[in-house]
């Protein structure tokens, strides 16, 4: 199977930047780098196996095709939708956030 290209939205990129800044401030460079490494592993996995993410929030939010996967050893979730030739990464959110509120209008992306 050919891996699909990952296309992060502007919001997803902002989410990652904010998480990295937090980890740098609170835990230091090694913690921030561990988050980036874990995120890259998630991207690699979902690019090869797009259907591996949970459809839980797709059902909850009535957003067909939305999937999410956790970032290993970090409290973040990657939200994405599979397209014919790529994956749209909508958000990378802390799992303790009010996910429905943060995902309220992803169609604007």
PDB file of N, CA and C in Angstrom:
ATOM      1  N   UNK A   1       0.835  -1.182   0.000  1.00  0.00           N
ATOM      2  CA  UNK A   1       0.000   0.000   0.000  1.00  0.00           C
ATOM      3  C   UNK A   1       0.881   1.247   0.000  1.00  0.00           C
ATOM      4  N   UNK A   2       0.518   2.203  -0.813  1.00  0.00           N
ATOM      5  CA  UNK A   2       1.240   3.461  -0.900  1.00  0.00           C
ATOM      6  C   UNK A   2       0.774   4.403   0.203  1.00  0.00           C
ATOM      7  N   UNK A   3       1.715   5.057   0.825  1.00  0.00           N
ATOM      8  CA  UNK A   3       1.381   6.011   1.880  1.00  0.00           C
ATOM      9  C   UNK A   3       0.763   7.258   1.265  1.00  0.00           C
ATOM     10  N   UNK A   4      -0.252   7.765   1.959  1.00  0.00           N
ATOM     11  CA  UNK A   4      -0.892   9.001   1.513  1.00  0.00           C
ATOM     12  C   UNK A   4      -0.179  10.196   2.128  1.00  0.00           C
ATOM     13  N   UNK A   5      -0.157  11.257   1.392  1.00  0.00           N
ATOM     14  CA  UNK A   5       0.461  12.505   1.828  1.00  0.00           C
ATOM     15  C   UNK A   5      -0.367  13.118   2.960  1.00  0.00           C
ATOM     16  N   UNK A   6       0.321  13.665   3.947  1.00  0.00           N
ATOM     17  CA  UNK A   6      -0.326  14.351   5.067  1.00  0.00           C
ATOM     18  C   UNK A   6      -0.380  15.843   4.743  1.00  0.00           C
ATOM     19  N   UNK A   7      -1.596  16.424   4.844  1.00  0.00           N
ATOM     20  CA  UNK A   7      -1.767  17.850   4.583  1.00  0.00           C
ATOM     21  C   UNK A   7      -2.399  18.487   5.825  1.00  0.00           C
ATOM     22  N   UNK A   8      -1.559  19.090   6.680  1.00  0.00           N
ATOM     23  CA  UNK A   8      -2.114  19.725   7.883  1.00  0.00           C
ATOM     24  C   UNK A   8      -2.749  21.079   7.569  1.00  0.00           C
ATOM     25  N   UNK A   9      -3.851  21.354   8.231  1.00  0.00           N
ATOM     26  CA  UNK A   9      -4.502  22.663   8.088  1.00  0.00           C
ATOM     27  C   UNK A   9      -3.700  23.709   8.855  1.00  0.00           C
ATOM     28  N   UNK A  10      -4.028  24.959   8.618  1.00  0.00           N
ATOM     29  CA  UNK A  10      -3.392  26.046   9.366  1.00  0.00           C
ATOM     30  C   UNK A  10      -3.670  25.898  10.861  1.00  0.00           C
ATOM     31  N   UNK A  11      -4.884  25.462  11.208  1.00  0.00           N
ATOM     32  CA  UNK A  11      -5.219  25.265  12.625  1.00  0.00           C
ATOM     33  C   UNK A  11      -4.394  24.139  13.235  1.00  0.00           C
ATOM     34  N   UNK A  12      -4.208  23.055  12.493  1.00  0.00           N
ATOM     35  CA  UNK A  12      -3.402  21.940  12.994  1.00  0.00           C
ATOM     36  C   UNK A  12      -1.959  22.380  13.218  1.00  0.00           C
ATOM     37  N   UNK A  13      -1.420  23.154  12.285  1.00  0.00           N
ATOM     38  CA  UNK A  13      -0.052  23.656  12.449  1.00  0.00           C
ATOM     39  C   UNK A  13       0.055  24.560  13.673  1.00  0.00           C
ATOM     40  N   UNK A  14      -0.960  25.387  13.875  1.00  0.00           N
ATOM     41  CA  UNK A  14      -0.972  26.254  15.062  1.00  0.00           C
ATOM     42  C   UNK A  14      -1.053  25.423  16.337  1.00  0.00           C
ATOM     43  N   UNK A  15      -1.902  24.381  16.308  1.00  0.00           N
ATOM     44  CA  UNK A  15      -2.018  23.489  17.465  1.00  0.00           C
ATOM     45  C   UNK A  15      -0.668  22.873  17.824  1.00  0.00           C
ATOM     46  N   UNK A  16       0.053  22.411  16.804  1.00  0.00           N
ATOM     47  CA  UNK A  16       1.363  21.788  17.028  1.00  0.00           C
ATOM     48  C   UNK A  16       2.344  22.814  17.573  1.00  0.00           C
ATOM     49  N   UNK A  17       2.368  23.997  16.978  1.00  0.00           N
ATOM     50  CA  UNK A  17       3.269  25.054  17.462  1.00  0.00           C
ATOM     51  C   UNK A  17       3.000  25.381  18.929  1.00  0.00           C
ATOM     52  N   UNK A  18       1.725  25.471  19.300  1.00  0.00           N
ATOM     53  CA  UNK A  18       1.371  25.783  20.687  1.00  0.00           C
ATOM     54  C   UNK A  18       1.788  24.659  21.629  1.00  0.00           C
ATOM     55  N   UNK A  19       1.598  23.410  21.204  1.00  0.00           N
ATOM     56  CA  UNK A  19       1.990  22.265  22.036  1.00  0.00           C
ATOM     57  C   UNK A  19       3.506  22.232  22.213  1.00  0.00           C
ATOM     58  N   UNK A  20       4.243  22.454  21.144  1.00  0.00           N
ATOM     59  CA  UNK A  20       5.707  22.450  21.222  1.00  0.00           C
ATOM     60  C   UNK A  20       6.187  23.576  22.139  1.00  0.00           C
ATOM     61  N   UNK A  21       5.602  24.752  22.011  1.00  0.00           N
ATOM     62  CA  UNK A  21       5.983  25.873  22.876  1.00  0.00           C
ATOM     63  C   UNK A  21       5.714  25.542  24.342  1.00  0.00           C
ATOM     64  N   UNK A  22       4.578  24.919  24.602  1.00  0.00           N
ATOM     65  CA  UNK A  22       4.248  24.519  25.975  1.00  0.00           C
ATOM     66  C   UNK A  22       5.268  23.513  26.504  1.00  0.00           C
ATOM     67  N   UNK A  23       5.552  22.477  25.699  1.00  0.00           N
ATOM     68  CA  UNK A  23       6.503  21.457  26.135  1.00  0.00           C
ATOM     69  C   UNK A  23       7.904  22.038  26.333  1.00  0.00           C
ATOM     70  N   UNK A  24       8.313  22.977  25.480  1.00  0.00           N
ATOM     71  CA  UNK A  24       9.615  23.625  25.664  1.00  0.00           C
ATOM     72  C   UNK A  24       9.676  24.381  26.986  1.00  0.00           C
ATOM     73  N   UNK A  25       8.599  25.110  27.273  1.00  0.00           N
ATOM     74  CA  UNK A  25       8.567  25.921  28.491  1.00  0.00           C
ATOM     75  C   UNK A  25       8.467  25.076  29.751  1.00  0.00           C
ATOM     76  N   UNK A  26       7.611  24.072  29.717  1.00  0.00           N
ATOM     77  CA  UNK A  26       7.330  23.292  30.919  1.00  0.00           C
ATOM     78  C   UNK A  26       8.276  22.101  31.123  1.00  0.00           C
ATOM     79  N   UNK A  27       8.749  21.493  30.025  1.00  0.00           N
ATOM     80  CA  UNK A  27       9.535  20.282  30.176  1.00  0.00           C
ATOM     81  C   UNK A  27      10.925  20.339  29.575  1.00  0.00           C
ATOM     82  N   UNK A  28      11.149  21.309  28.722  1.00  0.00           N
ATOM     83  CA  UNK A  28      12.454  21.430  28.105  1.00  0.00           C
ATOM     84  C   UNK A  28      12.493  20.847  26.703  1.00  0.00           C
ATOM     85  N   UNK A  29      13.652  21.003  26.103  1.00  0.00           N
ATOM     86  CA  UNK A  29      13.820  20.603  24.705  1.00  0.00           C
ATOM     87  C   UNK A  29      13.577  19.114  24.475  1.00  0.00           C
ATOM     88  N   UNK A  30      14.049  18.268  25.393  1.00  0.00           N
ATOM     89  CA  UNK A  30      13.876  16.823  25.197  1.00  0.00           C
ATOM     90  C   UNK A  30      12.409  16.420  25.188  1.00  0.00           C
ATOM     91  N   UNK A  31      11.584  17.082  25.966  1.00  0.00           N
ATOM     92  CA  UNK A  31      10.151  16.777  26.002  1.00  0.00           C
ATOM     93  C   UNK A  31       9.485  17.252  24.711  1.00  0.00           C
ATOM     94  N   UNK A  32       9.845  18.437  24.247  1.00  0.00           N
ATOM     95  CA  UNK A  32       9.286  18.961  22.997  1.00  0.00           C
ATOM     96  C   UNK A  32       9.681  18.074  21.824  1.00  0.00           C
ATOM     97  N   UNK A  33      10.944  17.637  21.801  1.00  0.00           N
ATOM     98  CA  UNK A  33      11.400  16.756  20.717  1.00  0.00           C
ATOM     99  C   UNK A  33      10.711  15.395  20.775  1.00  0.00           C
ATOM    100  N   UNK A  34      10.435  14.909  21.973  1.00  0.00           N
ATOM    101  CA  UNK A  34       9.716  13.634  22.107  1.00  0.00           C
ATOM    102  C   UNK A  34       8.299  13.758  21.546  1.00  0.00           C
ATOM    103  N   UNK A  35       7.660  14.908  21.779  1.00  0.00           N
ATOM    104  CA  UNK A  35       6.324  15.138  21.228  1.00  0.00           C
ATOM    105  C   UNK A  35       6.377  15.158  19.702  1.00  0.00           C
ATOM    106  N   UNK A  36       7.335  15.887  19.145  1.00  0.00           N
ATOM    107  CA  UNK A  36       7.466  15.957  17.685  1.00  0.00           C
ATOM    108  C   UNK A  36       7.718  14.570  17.103  1.00  0.00           C
ATOM    109  N   UNK A  37       8.572  13.794  17.739  1.00  0.00           N
ATOM    110  CA  UNK A  37       8.860  12.435  17.275  1.00  0.00           C
ATOM    111  C   UNK A  37       7.602  11.569  17.310  1.00  0.00           C
ATOM    112  N   UNK A  38       6.852  11.655  18.401  1.00  0.00           N
ATOM    113  CA  UNK A  38       5.617  10.873  18.529  1.00  0.00           C
ATOM    114  C   UNK A  38       4.588  11.300  17.482  1.00  0.00           C
ATOM    115  N   UNK A  39       4.503  12.591  17.219  1.00  0.00           N
ATOM    116  CA  UNK A  39       3.576  13.108  16.215  1.00  0.00           C
ATOM    117  C   UNK A  39       3.966  12.614  14.817  1.00  0.00           C
ATOM    118  N   UNK A  40       5.258  12.626  14.518  1.00  0.00           N
ATOM    119  CA  UNK A  40       5.726  12.118  13.228  1.00  0.00           C
ATOM    120  C   UNK A  40       5.385  10.633  13.060  1.00  0.00           C
ATOM    121  N   UNK A  41       5.474   9.874  14.142  1.00  0.00           N
ATOM    122  CA  UNK A  41       5.114   8.451  14.085  1.00  0.00           C
ATOM    123  C   UNK A  41       3.622   8.276  13.805  1.00  0.00           C
ATOM    124  N   UNK A  42       2.792   9.119  14.406  1.00  0.00           N
ATOM    125  CA  UNK A  42       1.353   9.080  14.131  1.00  0.00           C
ATOM    126  C   UNK A  42       1.105   9.379  12.655  1.00  0.00           C
ATOM    127  N   UNK A  43       1.728  10.427  12.148  1.00  0.00           N
ATOM    128  CA  UNK A  43       1.548  10.783  10.743  1.00  0.00           C
ATOM    129  C   UNK A  43       1.982   9.646   9.825  1.00  0.00           C
ATOM    130  N   UNK A  44       3.091   9.013  10.143  1.00  0.00           N
ATOM    131  CA  UNK A  44       3.572   7.894   9.332  1.00  0.00           C
ATOM    132  C   UNK A  44       2.570   6.739   9.356  1.00  0.00           C
ATOM    133  N   UNK A  45       2.060   6.436  10.547  1.00  0.00           N
ATOM    134  CA  UNK A  45       1.116   5.319  10.684  1.00  0.00           C
ATOM    135  C   UNK A  45      -0.194   5.589   9.940  1.00  0.00           C
ATOM    136  N   UNK A  46      -0.766   6.770  10.129  1.00  0.00           N
ATOM    137  CA  UNK A  46      -2.053   7.025   9.474  1.00  0.00           C
ATOM    138  C   UNK A  46      -1.894   7.212   7.969  1.00  0.00           C
ATOM    139  N   UNK A  47      -0.717   7.647   7.523  1.00  0.00           N
ATOM    140  CA  UNK A  47      -0.529   7.779   6.074  1.00  0.00           C
ATOM    141  C   UNK A  47      -0.535   6.417   5.400  1.00  0.00           C
ATOM    142  N   UNK A  48      -0.086   5.388   6.127  1.00  0.00           N
ATOM    143  CA  UNK A  48      -0.085   4.021   5.580  1.00  0.00           C
ATOM    144  C   UNK A  48      -1.378   3.273   5.881  1.00  0.00           C
ATOM    145  N   UNK A  49      -2.042   3.639   6.972  1.00  0.00           N
ATOM    146  CA  UNK A  49      -3.264   2.954   7.408  1.00  0.00           C
ATOM    147  C   UNK A  49      -4.324   3.979   7.823  1.00  0.00           C
ATOM    148  N   UNK A  50      -4.894   4.688   6.860  1.00  0.00           N
ATOM    149  CA  UNK A  50      -5.827   5.782   7.186  1.00  0.00           C
ATOM    150  C   UNK A  50      -7.063   5.349   7.969  1.00  0.00           C
ATOM    151  N   UNK A  51      -7.501   4.127   7.785  1.00  0.00           N
ATOM    152  CA  UNK A  51      -8.716   3.674   8.469  1.00  0.00           C
ATOM    153  C   UNK A  51      -8.457   3.244   9.907  1.00  0.00           C
ATOM    154  N   UNK A  52      -7.217   3.369  10.365  1.00  0.00           N
ATOM    155  CA  UNK A  52      -6.880   2.910  11.716  1.00  0.00           C
ATOM    156  C   UNK A  52      -7.375   3.842  12.814  1.00  0.00           C
ATOM    157  N   UNK A  53      -7.702   5.073  12.477  1.00  0.00           N
ATOM    158  CA  UNK A  53      -8.184   6.016  13.478  1.00  0.00           C
ATOM    159  C   UNK A  53      -9.611   5.727  13.905  1.00  0.00           C
ATOM    160  N   UNK A  54      -9.931   6.170  15.087  1.00  0.00           N
ATOM    161  CA  UNK A  54     -11.270   5.968  15.642  1.00  0.00           C
ATOM    162  C   UNK A  54     -12.279   6.930  15.012  1.00  0.00           C
ATOM    163  N   UNK A  55     -13.481   6.429  14.667  1.00  0.00           N
ATOM    164  CA  UNK A  55     -14.533   7.300  14.138  1.00  0.00           C
ATOM    165  C   UNK A  55     -15.427   7.889  15.237  1.00  0.00           C
ATOM    166  N   UNK A  56     -15.026   7.745  16.490  1.00  0.00           N
ATOM    167  CA  UNK A  56     -15.854   8.174  17.620  1.00  0.00           C
ATOM    168  C   UNK A  56     -16.395   9.585  17.455  1.00  0.00           C
ATOM    169  N   UNK A  57     -15.536  10.533  17.172  1.00  0.00           N
ATOM    170  CA  UNK A  57     -15.982  11.924  17.081  1.00  0.00           C
ATOM    171  C   UNK A  57     -16.772  12.193  15.802  1.00  0.00           C
ATOM    172  N   UNK A  58     -16.570  11.387  14.774  1.00  0.00           N
ATOM    173  CA  UNK A  58     -17.373  11.521  13.552  1.00  0.00           C
ATOM    174  C   UNK A  58     -18.835  11.287  13.891  1.00  0.00           C
ATOM    175  N   UNK A  59     -19.075  10.283  14.725  1.00  0.00           N
ATOM    176  CA  UNK A  59     -20.441   9.976  15.135  1.00  0.00           C
ATOM    177  C   UNK A  59     -20.970  11.036  16.088  1.00  0.00           C
ATOM    178  N   UNK A  60     -20.145  11.409  17.073  1.00  0.00           N
ATOM    179  CA  UNK A  60     -20.561  12.396  18.066  1.00  0.00           C
ATOM    180  C   UNK A  60     -20.861  13.756  17.458  1.00  0.00           C
ATOM    181  N   UNK A  61     -20.044  14.161  16.476  1.00  0.00           N
ATOM    182  CA  UNK A  61     -20.149  15.501  15.906  1.00  0.00           C
ATOM    183  C   UNK A  61     -20.852  15.541  14.559  1.00  0.00           C
ATOM    184  N   UNK A  62     -21.283  14.374  14.094  1.00  0.00           N
ATOM    185  CA  UNK A  62     -21.924  14.266  12.789  1.00  0.00           C
ATOM    186  C   UNK A  62     -21.022  14.840  11.683  1.00  0.00           C
ATOM    187  N   UNK A  63     -19.765  14.386  11.697  1.00  0.00           N
ATOM    188  CA  UNK A  63     -18.780  14.786  10.696  1.00  0.00           C
ATOM    189  C   UNK A  63     -18.288  13.514   9.998  1.00  0.00           C
ATOM    190  N   UNK A  64     -19.005  13.061   8.983  1.00  0.00           N
ATOM    191  CA  UNK A  64     -18.647  11.817   8.323  1.00  0.00           C
ATOM    192  C   UNK A  64     -17.189  11.813   7.845  1.00  0.00           C
ATOM    193  N   UNK A  65     -16.528  10.709   8.107  1.00  0.00           N
ATOM    194  CA  UNK A  65     -15.153  10.538   7.660  1.00  0.00           C
ATOM    195  C   UNK A  65     -14.099  11.018   8.644  1.00  0.00           C
ATOM    196  N   UNK A  66     -14.497  11.754   9.674  1.00  0.00           N
ATOM    197  CA  UNK A  66     -13.535  12.239  10.656  1.00  0.00           C
ATOM    198  C   UNK A  66     -13.006  11.068  11.482  1.00  0.00           C
ATOM    199  N   UNK A  67     -11.709  11.016  11.648  1.00  0.00           N
ATOM    200  CA  UNK A  67     -11.074   9.996  12.478  1.00  0.00           C
ATOM    201  C   UNK A  67     -10.090  10.678  13.413  1.00  0.00           C
ATOM    202  N   UNK A  68      -9.761   9.996  14.504  1.00  0.00           N
ATOM    203  CA  UNK A  68      -8.753  10.539  15.407  1.00  0.00           C
ATOM    204  C   UNK A  68      -7.880   9.417  15.934  1.00  0.00           C
ATOM    205  N   UNK A  69      -6.647   9.771  16.226  1.00  0.00           N
ATOM    206  CA  UNK A  69      -5.693   8.840  16.826  1.00  0.00           C
ATOM    207  C   UNK A  69      -4.948   9.575  17.930  1.00  0.00           C
ATOM    208  N   UNK A  70      -4.612   8.855  19.005  1.00  0.00           N
ATOM    209  CA  UNK A  70      -3.839   9.482  20.067  1.00  0.00           C
ATOM    210  C   UNK A  70      -2.365   9.575  19.695  1.00  0.00           C
ATOM    211  N   UNK A  71      -1.702  10.565  20.260  1.00  0.00           N
ATOM    212  CA  UNK A  71      -0.253  10.707  20.127  1.00  0.00           C
ATOM    213  C   UNK A  71       0.341   9.955  21.317  1.00  0.00           C
ATOM    214  N   UNK A  72       1.096   8.937  21.027  1.00  0.00           N
ATOM    215  CA  UNK A  72       1.606   8.050  22.080  1.00  0.00           C
ATOM    216  C   UNK A  72       2.426   8.828  23.122  1.00  0.00           C
ATOM    217  N   UNK A  73       2.129   8.521  24.377  1.00  0.00           N
ATOM    218  CA  UNK A  73       2.792   9.117  25.543  1.00  0.00           C
ATOM    219  C   UNK A  73       2.563  10.616  25.700  1.00  0.00           C
ATOM    220  N   UNK A  74       1.584  11.130  24.990  1.00  0.00           N
ATOM    221  CA  UNK A  74       1.217  12.544  25.102  1.00  0.00           C
ATOM    222  C   UNK A  74      -0.305  12.628  25.096  1.00  0.00           C
ATOM    223  N   UNK A  75      -0.864  13.633  25.736  1.00  0.00           N
ATOM    224  CA  UNK A  75      -2.325  13.711  25.852  1.00  0.00           C
ATOM    225  C   UNK A  75      -3.007  14.375  24.655  1.00  0.00           C
ATOM    226  N   UNK A  76      -2.434  14.233  23.472  1.00  0.00           N
ATOM    227  CA  UNK A  76      -2.988  14.873  22.285  1.00  0.00           C
ATOM    228  C   UNK A  76      -3.644  13.862  21.345  1.00  0.00           C
ATOM    229  N   UNK A  77      -4.606  14.371  20.578  1.00  0.00           N
ATOM    230  CA  UNK A  77      -5.302  13.580  19.566  1.00  0.00           C
ATOM    231  C   UNK A  77      -5.136  14.269  18.222  1.00  0.00           C
ATOM    232  N   UNK A  78      -4.904  13.469  17.183  1.00  0.00           N
ATOM    233  CA  UNK A  78      -4.805  13.983  15.815  1.00  0.00           C
ATOM    234  C   UNK A  78      -6.125  13.694  15.123  1.00  0.00           C
ATOM    235  N   UNK A  79      -6.770  14.727  14.594  1.00  0.00           N
ATOM    236  CA  UNK A  79      -8.039  14.592  13.893  1.00  0.00           C
ATOM    237  C   UNK A  79      -7.807  14.772  12.398  1.00  0.00           C
ATOM    238  N   UNK A  80      -8.320  13.838  11.614  1.00  0.00           N
ATOM    239  CA  UNK A  80      -8.062  13.883  10.173  1.00  0.00           C
ATOM    240  C   UNK A  80      -9.207  13.263   9.382  1.00  0.00           C
ATOM    241  N   UNK A  81      -9.211  13.564   8.089  1.00  0.00           N
ATOM    242  CA  UNK A  81     -10.179  13.014   7.148  1.00  0.00           C
ATOM    243  C   UNK A  81      -9.391  12.478   5.951  1.00  0.00           C
ATOM    244  N   UNK A  82      -9.730  11.284   5.536  1.00  0.00           N
ATOM    245  CA  UNK A  82      -9.062  10.694   4.372  1.00  0.00           C
ATOM    246  C   UNK A  82      -9.681  11.222   3.086  1.00  0.00           C
ATOM    247  N   UNK A  83      -8.835  11.619   2.177  1.00  0.00           N
ATOM    248  CA  UNK A  83      -9.231  12.025   0.823  1.00  0.00           C
ATOM    249  C   UNK A  83      -8.683  10.994  -0.157  1.00  0.00           C
ATOM    250  N   UNK A  84      -9.002  11.125  -1.432  1.00  0.00           N
ATOM    251  CA  UNK A  84      -8.536  10.151  -2.427  1.00  0.00           C
ATOM    252  C   UNK A  84      -7.022  10.018  -2.454  1.00  0.00           C
ATOM    253  N   UNK A  85      -6.318  11.142  -2.391  1.00  0.00           N
ATOM    254  CA  UNK A  85      -4.865  11.098  -2.561  1.00  0.00           C
ATOM    255  C   UNK A  85      -4.066  11.646  -1.379  1.00  0.00           C
ATOM    256  N   UNK A  86      -4.741  12.020  -0.292  1.00  0.00           N
ATOM    257  CA  UNK A  86      -4.041  12.558   0.873  1.00  0.00           C
ATOM    258  C   UNK A  86      -4.928  12.475   2.110  1.00  0.00           C
ATOM    259  N   UNK A  87      -4.348  12.865   3.245  1.00  0.00           N
ATOM    260  CA  UNK A  87      -5.108  12.979   4.491  1.00  0.00           C
ATOM    261  C   UNK A  87      -5.103  14.437   4.921  1.00  0.00           C
ATOM    262  N   UNK A  88      -6.284  14.984   5.158  1.00  0.00           N
ATOM    263  CA  UNK A  88      -6.411  16.334   5.706  1.00  0.00           C
ATOM    264  C   UNK A  88      -6.352  16.233   7.222  1.00  0.00           C
ATOM    265  N   UNK A  89      -5.311  16.766   7.819  1.00  0.00           N
ATOM    266  CA  UNK A  89      -5.229  16.814   9.282  1.00  0.00           C
ATOM    267  C   UNK A  89      -5.868  18.126   9.709  1.00  0.00           C
ATOM    268  N   UNK A  90      -7.003  18.004  10.406  1.00  0.00           N
ATOM    269  CA  UNK A  90      -7.766  19.187  10.797  1.00  0.00           C
ATOM    270  C   UNK A  90      -7.221  19.839  12.052  1.00  0.00           C
ATOM    271  N   UNK A  91      -6.976  19.012  13.092  1.00  0.00           N
ATOM    272  CA  UNK A  91      -6.545  19.565  14.384  1.00  0.00           C
ATOM    273  C   UNK A  91      -5.619  18.571  15.078  1.00  0.00           C
ATOM    274  N   UNK A  92      -4.823  19.090  16.017  1.00  0.00           N
ATOM    275  CA  UNK A  92      -4.018  18.284  16.939  1.00  0.00           C
ATOM    276  C   UNK A  92      -4.310  18.879  18.312  1.00  0.00           C
ATOM    277  N   UNK A  93      -5.252  18.253  19.020  1.00  0.00           N
ATOM    278  CA  UNK A  93      -5.789  18.845  20.243  1.00  0.00           C
ATOM    279  C   UNK A  93      -5.452  18.034  21.480  1.00  0.00           C
ATOM    280  N   UNK A  94      -5.297  18.740  22.583  1.00  0.00           N
ATOM    281  CA  UNK A  94      -5.123  18.093  23.884  1.00  0.00           C
ATOM    282  C   UNK A  94      -6.425  17.357  24.199  1.00  0.00           C
ATOM    283  N   UNK A  95      -6.327  16.130  24.622  1.00  0.00           N
ATOM    284  CA  UNK A  95      -7.501  15.301  24.879  1.00  0.00           C
ATOM    285  C   UNK A  95      -8.387  15.782  26.005  1.00  0.00           C
ATOM    286  N   UNK A  96      -7.887  16.658  26.856  1.00  0.00           N
ATOM    287  CA  UNK A  96      -8.686  17.181  27.966  1.00  0.00           C
ATOM    288  C   UNK A  96      -9.530  18.387  27.571  1.00  0.00           C
ATOM    289  N   UNK A  97      -9.344  18.868  26.362  1.00  0.00           N
ATOM    290  CA  UNK A  97     -10.147  20.004  25.904  1.00  0.00           C
ATOM    291  C   UNK A  97     -11.564  19.559  25.596  1.00  0.00           C
ATOM    292  N   UNK A  98     -12.445  20.519  25.466  1.00  0.00           N
ATOM    293  CA  UNK A  98     -13.811  20.249  25.046  1.00  0.00           C
ATOM    294  C   UNK A  98     -13.768  20.021  23.531  1.00  0.00           C
ATOM    295  N   UNK A  99     -13.576  18.789  23.131  1.00  0.00           N
ATOM    296  CA  UNK A  99     -13.354  18.452  21.719  1.00  0.00           C
ATOM    297  C   UNK A  99     -14.508  18.950  20.842  1.00  0.00           C
ATOM    298  N   UNK A 100     -15.762  18.704  21.190  1.00  0.00           N
ATOM    299  CA  UNK A 100     -16.839  19.213  20.330  1.00  0.00           C
ATOM    300  C   UNK A 100     -16.774  20.727  20.108  1.00  0.00           C
ATOM    301  N   UNK A 101     -16.433  21.477  21.145  1.00  0.00           N
ATOM    302  CA  UNK A 101     -16.340  22.935  20.984  1.00  0.00           C
ATOM    303  C   UNK A 101     -15.181  23.312  20.065  1.00  0.00           C
ATOM    304  N   UNK A 102     -14.047  22.645  20.218  1.00  0.00           N
ATOM    305  CA  UNK A 102     -12.872  22.955  19.398  1.00  0.00           C
ATOM    306  C   UNK A 102     -13.041  22.505  17.958  1.00  0.00           C
ATOM    307  N   UNK A 103     -13.901  21.516  17.726  1.00  0.00           N
ATOM    308  CA  UNK A 103     -14.111  20.994  16.377  1.00  0.00           C
ATOM    309  C   UNK A 103     -15.382  21.560  15.756  1.00  0.00           C
ATOM    310  N   UNK A 104     -15.949  22.559  16.376  1.00  0.00           N
ATOM    311  CA  UNK A 104     -17.257  23.090  15.988  1.00  0.00           C
ATOM    312  C   UNK A 104     -17.383  23.401  14.505  1.00  0.00           C
ATOM    313  N   UNK A 105     -16.412  24.046  13.899  1.00  0.00           N
ATOM    314  CA  UNK A 105     -16.556  24.406  12.499  1.00  0.00           C
ATOM    315  C   UNK A 105     -15.336  24.021  11.661  1.00  0.00           C
ATOM    316  N   UNK A 106     -14.984  22.728  11.634  1.00  0.00           N
ATOM    317  CA  UNK A 106     -13.819  22.313  10.840  1.00  0.00           C
ATOM    318  C   UNK A 106     -14.046  22.460   9.342  1.00  0.00           C
ATOM    319  N   UNK A 107     -15.285  22.611   8.907  1.00  0.00           N
ATOM    320  CA  UNK A 107     -15.555  22.737   7.476  1.00  0.00           C
ATOM    321  C   UNK A 107     -15.013  24.056   6.920  1.00  0.00           C
ATOM    322  N   UNK A 108     -14.684  24.990   7.809  1.00  0.00           N
ATOM    323  CA  UNK A 108     -14.124  26.267   7.380  1.00  0.00           C
ATOM    324  C   UNK A 108     -12.672  26.125   6.950  1.00  0.00           C
ATOM    325  N   UNK A 109     -12.045  25.000   7.222  1.00  0.00           N
ATOM    326  CA  UNK A 109     -10.614  24.825   6.943  1.00  0.00           C
ATOM    327  C   UNK A 109     -10.346  24.681   5.474  1.00  0.00           C
TER     328      UNK A 109
END
